[in-house]
XYZ file of C-alpha atoms in Angstrom:
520
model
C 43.675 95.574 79.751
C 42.030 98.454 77.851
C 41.918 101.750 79.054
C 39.803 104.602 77.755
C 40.647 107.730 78.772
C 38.644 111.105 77.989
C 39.318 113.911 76.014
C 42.135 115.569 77.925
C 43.727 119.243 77.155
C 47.626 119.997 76.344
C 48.534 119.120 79.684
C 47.169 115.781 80.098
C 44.185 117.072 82.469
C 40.529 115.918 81.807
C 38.569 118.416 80.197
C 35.678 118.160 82.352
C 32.124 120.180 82.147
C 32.864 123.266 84.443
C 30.673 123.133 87.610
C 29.191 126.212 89.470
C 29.341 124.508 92.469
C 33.042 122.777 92.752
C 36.078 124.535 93.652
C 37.893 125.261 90.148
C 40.932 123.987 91.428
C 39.031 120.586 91.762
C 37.352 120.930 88.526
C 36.819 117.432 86.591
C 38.168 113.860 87.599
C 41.796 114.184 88.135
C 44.327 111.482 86.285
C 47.033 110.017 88.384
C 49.802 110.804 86.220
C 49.963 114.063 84.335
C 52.178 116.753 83.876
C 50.751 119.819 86.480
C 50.462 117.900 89.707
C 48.618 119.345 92.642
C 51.506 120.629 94.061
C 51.140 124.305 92.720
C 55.097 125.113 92.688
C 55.534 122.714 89.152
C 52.802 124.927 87.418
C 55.921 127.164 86.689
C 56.991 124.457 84.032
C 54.207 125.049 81.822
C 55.076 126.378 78.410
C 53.870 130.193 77.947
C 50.544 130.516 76.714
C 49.173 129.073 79.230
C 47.850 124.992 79.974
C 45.444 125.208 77.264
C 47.782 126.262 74.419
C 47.684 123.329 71.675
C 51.298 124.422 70.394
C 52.567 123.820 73.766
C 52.722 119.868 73.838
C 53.802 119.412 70.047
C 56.748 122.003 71.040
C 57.430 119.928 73.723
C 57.423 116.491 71.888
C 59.485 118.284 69.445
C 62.257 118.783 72.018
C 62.785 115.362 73.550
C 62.510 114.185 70.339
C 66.116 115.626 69.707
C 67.137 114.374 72.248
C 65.656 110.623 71.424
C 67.360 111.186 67.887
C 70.925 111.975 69.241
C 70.447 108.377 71.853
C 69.628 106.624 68.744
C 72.140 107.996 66.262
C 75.027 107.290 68.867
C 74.335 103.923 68.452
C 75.449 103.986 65.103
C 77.194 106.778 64.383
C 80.253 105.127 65.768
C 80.487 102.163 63.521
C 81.594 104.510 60.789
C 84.493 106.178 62.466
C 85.955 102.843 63.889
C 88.678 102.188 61.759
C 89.824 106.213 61.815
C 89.579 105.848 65.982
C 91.849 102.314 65.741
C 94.099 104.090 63.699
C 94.739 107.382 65.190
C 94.450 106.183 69.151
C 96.625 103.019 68.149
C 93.673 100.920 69.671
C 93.239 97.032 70.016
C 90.721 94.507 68.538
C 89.794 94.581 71.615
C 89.872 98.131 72.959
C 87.473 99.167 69.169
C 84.820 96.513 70.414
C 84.293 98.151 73.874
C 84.116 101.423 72.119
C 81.559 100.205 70.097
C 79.794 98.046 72.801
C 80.188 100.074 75.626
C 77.872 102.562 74.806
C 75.177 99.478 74.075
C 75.931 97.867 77.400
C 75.628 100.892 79.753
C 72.491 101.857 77.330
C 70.829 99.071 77.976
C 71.438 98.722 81.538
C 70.296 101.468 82.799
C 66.967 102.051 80.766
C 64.476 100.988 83.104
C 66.337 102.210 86.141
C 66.077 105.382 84.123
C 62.255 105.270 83.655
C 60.951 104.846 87.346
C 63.847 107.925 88.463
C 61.650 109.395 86.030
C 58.344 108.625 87.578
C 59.758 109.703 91.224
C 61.729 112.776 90.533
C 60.390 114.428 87.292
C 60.475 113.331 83.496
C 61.528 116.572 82.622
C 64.428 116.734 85.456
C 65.283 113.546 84.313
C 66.203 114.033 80.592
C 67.578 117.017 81.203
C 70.041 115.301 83.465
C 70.631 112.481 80.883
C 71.447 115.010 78.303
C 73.466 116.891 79.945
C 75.361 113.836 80.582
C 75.326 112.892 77.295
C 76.643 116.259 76.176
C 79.503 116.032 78.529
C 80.215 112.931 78.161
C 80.342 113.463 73.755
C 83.097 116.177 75.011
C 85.185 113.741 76.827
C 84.876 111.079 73.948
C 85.847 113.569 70.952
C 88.891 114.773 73.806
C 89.735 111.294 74.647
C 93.530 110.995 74.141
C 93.570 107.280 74.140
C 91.694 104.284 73.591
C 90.640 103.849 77.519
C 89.481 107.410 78.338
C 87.013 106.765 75.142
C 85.856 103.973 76.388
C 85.281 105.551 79.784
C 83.474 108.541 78.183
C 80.973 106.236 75.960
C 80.500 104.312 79.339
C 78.713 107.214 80.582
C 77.146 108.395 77.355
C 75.253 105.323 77.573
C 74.100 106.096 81.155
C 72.787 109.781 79.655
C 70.898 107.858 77.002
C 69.203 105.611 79.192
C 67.936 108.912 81.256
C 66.822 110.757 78.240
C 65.224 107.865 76.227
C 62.530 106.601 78.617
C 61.141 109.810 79.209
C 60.368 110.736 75.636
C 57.650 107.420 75.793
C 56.255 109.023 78.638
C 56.224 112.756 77.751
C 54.224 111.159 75.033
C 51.720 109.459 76.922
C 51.511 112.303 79.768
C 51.213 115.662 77.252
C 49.011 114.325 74.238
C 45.574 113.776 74.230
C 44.777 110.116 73.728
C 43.036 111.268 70.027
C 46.929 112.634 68.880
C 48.820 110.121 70.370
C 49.243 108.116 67.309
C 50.352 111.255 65.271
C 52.520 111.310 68.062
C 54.355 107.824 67.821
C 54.525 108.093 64.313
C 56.748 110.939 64.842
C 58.780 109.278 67.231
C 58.946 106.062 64.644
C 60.026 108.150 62.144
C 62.551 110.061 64.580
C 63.951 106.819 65.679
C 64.197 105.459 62.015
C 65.660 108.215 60.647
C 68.693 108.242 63.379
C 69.044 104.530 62.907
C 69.419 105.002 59.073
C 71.695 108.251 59.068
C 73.787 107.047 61.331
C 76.453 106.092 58.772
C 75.311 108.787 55.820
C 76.449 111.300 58.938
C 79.019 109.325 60.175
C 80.376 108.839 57.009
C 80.305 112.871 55.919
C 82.146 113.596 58.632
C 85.040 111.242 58.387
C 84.886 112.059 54.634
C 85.283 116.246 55.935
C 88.025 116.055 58.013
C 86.886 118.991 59.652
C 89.775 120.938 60.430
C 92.280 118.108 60.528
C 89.732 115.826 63.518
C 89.627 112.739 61.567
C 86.635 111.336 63.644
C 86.442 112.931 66.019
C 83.784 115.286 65.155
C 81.259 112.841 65.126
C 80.918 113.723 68.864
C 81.962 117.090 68.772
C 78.571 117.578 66.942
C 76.115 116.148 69.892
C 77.504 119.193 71.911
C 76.233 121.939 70.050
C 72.556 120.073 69.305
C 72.668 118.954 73.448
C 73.613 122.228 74.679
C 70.164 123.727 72.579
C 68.026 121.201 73.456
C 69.068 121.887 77.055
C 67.786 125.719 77.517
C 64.466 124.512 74.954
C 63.608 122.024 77.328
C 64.129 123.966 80.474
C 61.819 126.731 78.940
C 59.604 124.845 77.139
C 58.937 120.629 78.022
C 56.510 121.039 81.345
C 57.277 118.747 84.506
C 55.789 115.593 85.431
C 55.738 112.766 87.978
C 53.876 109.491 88.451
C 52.525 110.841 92.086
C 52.484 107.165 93.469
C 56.216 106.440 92.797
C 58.575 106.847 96.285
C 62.114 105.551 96.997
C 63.513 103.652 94.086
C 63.907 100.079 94.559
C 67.569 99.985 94.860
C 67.684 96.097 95.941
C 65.464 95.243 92.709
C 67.910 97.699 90.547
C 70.451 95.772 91.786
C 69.629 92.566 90.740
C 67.848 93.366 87.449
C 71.430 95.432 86.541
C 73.090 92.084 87.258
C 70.481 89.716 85.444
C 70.773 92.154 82.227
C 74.499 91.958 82.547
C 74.843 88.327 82.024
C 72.267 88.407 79.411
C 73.740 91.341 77.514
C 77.026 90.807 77.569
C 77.695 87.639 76.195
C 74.939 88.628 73.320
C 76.976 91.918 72.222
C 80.564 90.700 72.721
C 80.272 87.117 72.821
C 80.133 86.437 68.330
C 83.415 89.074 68.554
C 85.163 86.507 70.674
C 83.944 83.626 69.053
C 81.440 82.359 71.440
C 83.854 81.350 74.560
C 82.839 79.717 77.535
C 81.962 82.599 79.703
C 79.531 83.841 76.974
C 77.814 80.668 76.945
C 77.816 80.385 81.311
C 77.225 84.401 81.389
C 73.519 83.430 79.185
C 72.956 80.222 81.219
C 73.171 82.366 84.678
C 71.279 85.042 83.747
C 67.878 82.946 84.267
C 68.363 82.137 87.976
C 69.259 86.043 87.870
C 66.266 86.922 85.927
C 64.357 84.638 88.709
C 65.550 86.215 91.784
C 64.496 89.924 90.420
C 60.673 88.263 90.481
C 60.939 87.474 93.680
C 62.443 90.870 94.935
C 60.106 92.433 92.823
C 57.055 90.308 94.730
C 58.581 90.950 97.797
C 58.478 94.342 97.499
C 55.016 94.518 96.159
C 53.894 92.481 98.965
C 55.409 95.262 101.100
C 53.555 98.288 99.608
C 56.419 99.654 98.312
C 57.549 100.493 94.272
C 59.128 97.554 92.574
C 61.071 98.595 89.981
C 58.832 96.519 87.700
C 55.465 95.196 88.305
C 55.581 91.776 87.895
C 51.650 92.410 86.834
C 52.052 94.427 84.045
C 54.073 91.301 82.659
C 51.238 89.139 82.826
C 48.870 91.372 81.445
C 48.338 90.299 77.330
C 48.287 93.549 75.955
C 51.591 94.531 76.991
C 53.306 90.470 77.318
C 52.563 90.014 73.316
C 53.343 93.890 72.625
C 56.108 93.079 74.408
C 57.274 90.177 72.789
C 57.006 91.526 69.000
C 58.796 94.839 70.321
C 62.031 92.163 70.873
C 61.179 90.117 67.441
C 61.025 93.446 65.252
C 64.288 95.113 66.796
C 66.081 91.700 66.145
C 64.901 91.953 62.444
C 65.706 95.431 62.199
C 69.306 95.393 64.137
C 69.905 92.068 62.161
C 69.386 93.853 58.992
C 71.539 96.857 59.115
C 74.726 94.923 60.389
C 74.530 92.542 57.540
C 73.659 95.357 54.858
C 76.289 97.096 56.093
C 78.667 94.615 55.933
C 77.766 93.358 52.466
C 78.083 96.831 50.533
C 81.786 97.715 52.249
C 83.585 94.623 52.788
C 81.473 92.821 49.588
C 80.657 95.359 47.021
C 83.710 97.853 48.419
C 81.911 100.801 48.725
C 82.958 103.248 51.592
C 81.155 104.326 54.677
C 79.910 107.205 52.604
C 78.454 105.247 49.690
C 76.941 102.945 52.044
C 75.298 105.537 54.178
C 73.718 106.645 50.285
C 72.277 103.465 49.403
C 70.400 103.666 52.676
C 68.936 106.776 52.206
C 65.972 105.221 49.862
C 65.018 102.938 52.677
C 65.549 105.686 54.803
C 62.972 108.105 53.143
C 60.677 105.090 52.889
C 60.764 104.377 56.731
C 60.087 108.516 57.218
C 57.640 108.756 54.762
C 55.543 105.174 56.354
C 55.771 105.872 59.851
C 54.066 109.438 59.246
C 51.377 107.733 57.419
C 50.928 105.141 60.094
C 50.177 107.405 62.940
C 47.449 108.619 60.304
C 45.762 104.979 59.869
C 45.505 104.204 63.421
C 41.789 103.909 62.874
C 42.553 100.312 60.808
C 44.464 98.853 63.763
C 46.822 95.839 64.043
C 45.586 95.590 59.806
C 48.522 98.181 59.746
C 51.119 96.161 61.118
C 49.743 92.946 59.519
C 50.163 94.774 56.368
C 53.866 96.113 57.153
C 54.892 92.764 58.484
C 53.910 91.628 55.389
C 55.564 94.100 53.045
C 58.823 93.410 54.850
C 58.587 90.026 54.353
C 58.459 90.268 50.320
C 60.930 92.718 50.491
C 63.483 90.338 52.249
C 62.047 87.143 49.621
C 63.129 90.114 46.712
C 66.642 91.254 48.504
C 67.040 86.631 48.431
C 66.231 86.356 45.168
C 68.635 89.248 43.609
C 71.371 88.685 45.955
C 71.207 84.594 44.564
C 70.570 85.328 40.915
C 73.115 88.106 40.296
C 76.092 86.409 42.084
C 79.202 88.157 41.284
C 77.478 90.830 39.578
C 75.459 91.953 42.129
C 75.675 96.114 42.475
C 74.560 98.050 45.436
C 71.652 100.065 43.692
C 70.151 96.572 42.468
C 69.510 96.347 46.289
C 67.345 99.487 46.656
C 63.648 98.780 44.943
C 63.501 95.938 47.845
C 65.074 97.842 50.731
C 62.246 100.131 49.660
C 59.986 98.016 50.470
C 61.728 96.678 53.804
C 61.159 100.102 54.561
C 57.818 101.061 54.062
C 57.176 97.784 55.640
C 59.127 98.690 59.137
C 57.844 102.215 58.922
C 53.795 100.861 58.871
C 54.899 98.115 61.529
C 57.489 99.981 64.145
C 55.069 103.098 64.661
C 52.016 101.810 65.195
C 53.245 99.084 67.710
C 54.779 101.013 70.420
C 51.184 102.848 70.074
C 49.572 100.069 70.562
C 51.969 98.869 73.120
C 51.935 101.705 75.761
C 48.224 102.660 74.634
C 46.763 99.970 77.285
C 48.977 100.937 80.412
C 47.370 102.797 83.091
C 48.796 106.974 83.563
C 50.778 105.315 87.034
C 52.762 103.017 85.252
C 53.906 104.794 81.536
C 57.283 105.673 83.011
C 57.689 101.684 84.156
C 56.756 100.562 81.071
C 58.431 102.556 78.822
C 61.759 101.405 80.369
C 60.578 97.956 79.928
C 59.840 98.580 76.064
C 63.480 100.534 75.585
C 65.151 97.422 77.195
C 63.396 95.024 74.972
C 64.478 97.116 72.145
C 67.739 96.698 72.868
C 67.579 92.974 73.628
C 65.788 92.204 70.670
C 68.597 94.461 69.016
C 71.338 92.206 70.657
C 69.800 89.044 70.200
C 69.732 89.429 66.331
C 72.749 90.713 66.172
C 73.846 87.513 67.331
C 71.558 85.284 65.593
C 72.629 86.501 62.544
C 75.998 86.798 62.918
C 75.987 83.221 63.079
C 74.352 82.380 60.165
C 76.083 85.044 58.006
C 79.616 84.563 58.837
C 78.856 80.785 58.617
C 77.781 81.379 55.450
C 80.310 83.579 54.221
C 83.452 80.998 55.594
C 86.810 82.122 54.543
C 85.918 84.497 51.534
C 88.074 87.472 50.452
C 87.338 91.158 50.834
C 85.066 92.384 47.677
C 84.075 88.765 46.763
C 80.845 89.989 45.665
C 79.253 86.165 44.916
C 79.936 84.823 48.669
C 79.190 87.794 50.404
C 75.597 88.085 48.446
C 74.459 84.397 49.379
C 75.866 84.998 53.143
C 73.015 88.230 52.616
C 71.037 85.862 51.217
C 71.472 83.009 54.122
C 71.139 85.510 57.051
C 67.852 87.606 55.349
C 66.221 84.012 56.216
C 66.199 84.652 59.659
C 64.085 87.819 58.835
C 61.942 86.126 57.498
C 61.560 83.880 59.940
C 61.388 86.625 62.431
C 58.770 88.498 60.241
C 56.834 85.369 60.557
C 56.653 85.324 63.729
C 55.669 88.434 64.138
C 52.657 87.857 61.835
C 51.588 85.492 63.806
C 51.351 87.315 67.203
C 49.848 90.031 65.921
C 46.668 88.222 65.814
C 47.114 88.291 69.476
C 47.227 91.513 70.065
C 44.094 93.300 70.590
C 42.662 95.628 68.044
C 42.404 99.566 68.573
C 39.319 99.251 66.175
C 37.647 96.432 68.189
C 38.555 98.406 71.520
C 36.712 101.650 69.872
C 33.821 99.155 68.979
């Protein structure tokens, strides 16, 4: 469904034509979700300068943004510091997985639950909650004297990410005139790029330090400082805003969708780590009878008048069901991609967290650099994405064909002029499509559907994960550490699933409908 909305000012109102006759408090058609509601006490939110100030809403952007950086770097960060947190806390196999996973799981989880508290309570209220969650919770993890207090603490780091992230989609669509908004998610593409990328050039600069004898665990001493910041910028500076229709949270369909997304989540991030047992496979077979009851609370309490958690409608709308659907696809190529890269140039080519973070850097820049000029050719539509799907896709044929002709003399740098191109590729596909995505829901709904867009982000993250573990460790069989040859064609094997996936991709997009047939 297409909606146009008119020209609004800084603070999402209409801009109407001022009327000599109308009470100025009245003044223009009013939208149902913006960030000054009519209740006159959350007017003290707004920025100085006044509702009208254009610096004011880029200011604010600016600040969740940090926070939306830290959510995503966490994700990563960790991988890095693994073996100096097995090593120093004495931790299991078992007990490192969690610490990785943990944060994932609860992440995940809680994402949409984390949208709609949004939408009832305040987006602003609600990130600042989530990151000051998140900032206590980075405390506990770089304090944690043993492996199950860390695993506690990223528990509930998770849980601060999944308040934070949501909101950022929604600050987006609330604070910046429709005209910006694709500036605007190019920004955020290029935020959430970046943090994916420098996740282990960070990680890996820290463990390298060794700041004053930590080992790792500055890598969460350093979300306090940046959380604490963002923390008295947003109370000063990021304006309040609710969706005015939203009322008690639907605790009975949080419920079930919390238990539906466990058994689908689970087995997908821990299951290749434990070789695919039994309970993975059962854990992904239940969660469709779980997935089927949360329709029917959610049409139950529809029927009622009340606020499902998710409206089953916005599902079957096209728009957001094929946005939806390449949201998943893309994540899985992207989250694919950076577990076997990362695998490949440490345990293949035997470089160190540090080198690896390096060689990503290139791509990194590239992703930066294409998701600013995406929010720039927004005019072109889904030609954009076309065109970055596409560029992907001959960057992964060009990573295939090195990785197969060089063999045992493959070197990491031979790998960058293609993971250039991977790059530039995600950066003109990523940005433009959560655009495109949220550009279609209605003002009521943004803080619904940008949970349901973070949680198919991270599905499509797990489920390619997982896909490709399988076909990469499959590949790669019993081969040594630094056997160069078998760990290139296991690159090689698993890169054919993003193709496949880029494929895909391609061919929805034709689906999707076109910003510059919706302007005609």
């Amino acid at each position: 469904m297409t909606q146009t909305t008119p020209p609004s000012d800084p603070t999402g109102r209409h801009a109407a034509p001022a009327r000599q006759d109308a009470p100025v408090r009245q003044d223009g058609p009013v939208r149902q979700d913006r960030p000054v509601q009519q209740d006159r006490p959350v007017r003290q939110d707004l920025p100085p300068g006044g509702p009208r100030s254009t610096a004011a809403p880029w200011r604010a952007l600016a600040i969740v943004l940090a926070g939306a950086f830290m959510a995503v770097l966490d994700t990563f960060i960790v991988l890095v510091a693994a073996p100096a947190i097995q090593a120093d806390l004495h931790s299991s196999a078992a007990d490192v997985q969690l610490i990785l996973a943990g944060y994932q799981l609860s992440y995940a989880l809680a994402l949409i639950t984390g949208a709609r508290l949004g939408d009832r309570f305040g987006r602003k209220r609600l990130f600042m909650t989530g990151m000051a969650l998140f900032t206590l919770s980075s405390v506990g993890c770089a304090l944690a004297p043993g492996s199950g207090s860390l695993i506690a603490a990223r528990l509930v780091q998770g849980l601060g990410a999944a308040a934070m992230f949501p909101q950022v989609f929604a600050v987006i669509q609330v604070l910046i005139p429709a005209a910006r908004r694709p500036k605007a998610f190019g920004v955020l593409g290029a935020v959430i790029g970046m943090a994916t990328m420098s996740g282990q050039l960070v990680g890996g600069l820290l463990i390298a330090a060794d700041l004053f004898g930590l080992s790792w665990r500055p890598v969460f001493w350093v979300n306090v400082p940046v959380g604490l910041v963002t923390l008295l910028l947003a109370g000063r500076f990021v304006p309040e805003s609710r969706a005015p229709e939203a009322r008690r949270l639907d605790l009975p369909g949080a419920v079930v969708l919390t238990v539906a997304l466990t058994l689908l989540v689970v087995p997908l991030v821990e299951g290749r780590a434990y070789g695919w047992p039994l309970w993975a496979w059962l854990g992904l077979a239940a969660s469709v009878p779980a997935f089927a009851a949360f329709g029917l609370v959610e049409r139950r309490v529809d029927a009622r008048g009340g606020t499902p958690l998710v409206r089953l409608r916005l599902l079957r709308e096209r728009p957001f069901a094929v946005g939806m659907t390449l949201v998943v696809l893309t994540y899985a190529g992207i989250n694919s991609l950076f577990l076997v890269l990362s695998l490949t140039l440490q345990d293949g080519l035997g470089m160190d967290a540090l080198g690896a973070g390096l060689v990503y850097t290139p791509f990194a820049v590239a992703f930066f650099a294409a998701s600013l000029v995406a929010g720039r050719l927004a005019r072109f539509g889904r030609r954009v994405l076309l065109i970055g799907a596409l560029a992907g896709a001959l960057g992964f044929v060009g990573t295939i064909a090195l990785s197969l002709n060089a063999g045992a003399s493959l070197t990491p740098w031979e790998l960058v002029p293609t993971l250039l191109l991977v790059g530039a590729g995600n950066g003109l596909l990523v940005t433009p499509l959560l655009n495109t995505v949220l550009g279609t829901i209605r003002p009521g709904e943004v803080g619904m559907a940008s949970g349901v867009l973070s949680t198919g982000q991270q599905i499509g993250g797990a489920v390619g994960v997982a896909l490709v573990g399988i076909l990469y460790y499959g590949t790669l069989g019993g081969a040594a550490h630094h056997d160069t040859g078998a760990y290139g064609h296991a690159l090689a094997a698993a890169l054919v699933l993003n193709i496949a996936l880029t494929a895909a991709i391609s061919a929805l997009l034709l689906f999707l409908p076109d910003a510059t047939a919706r302007r005609a």
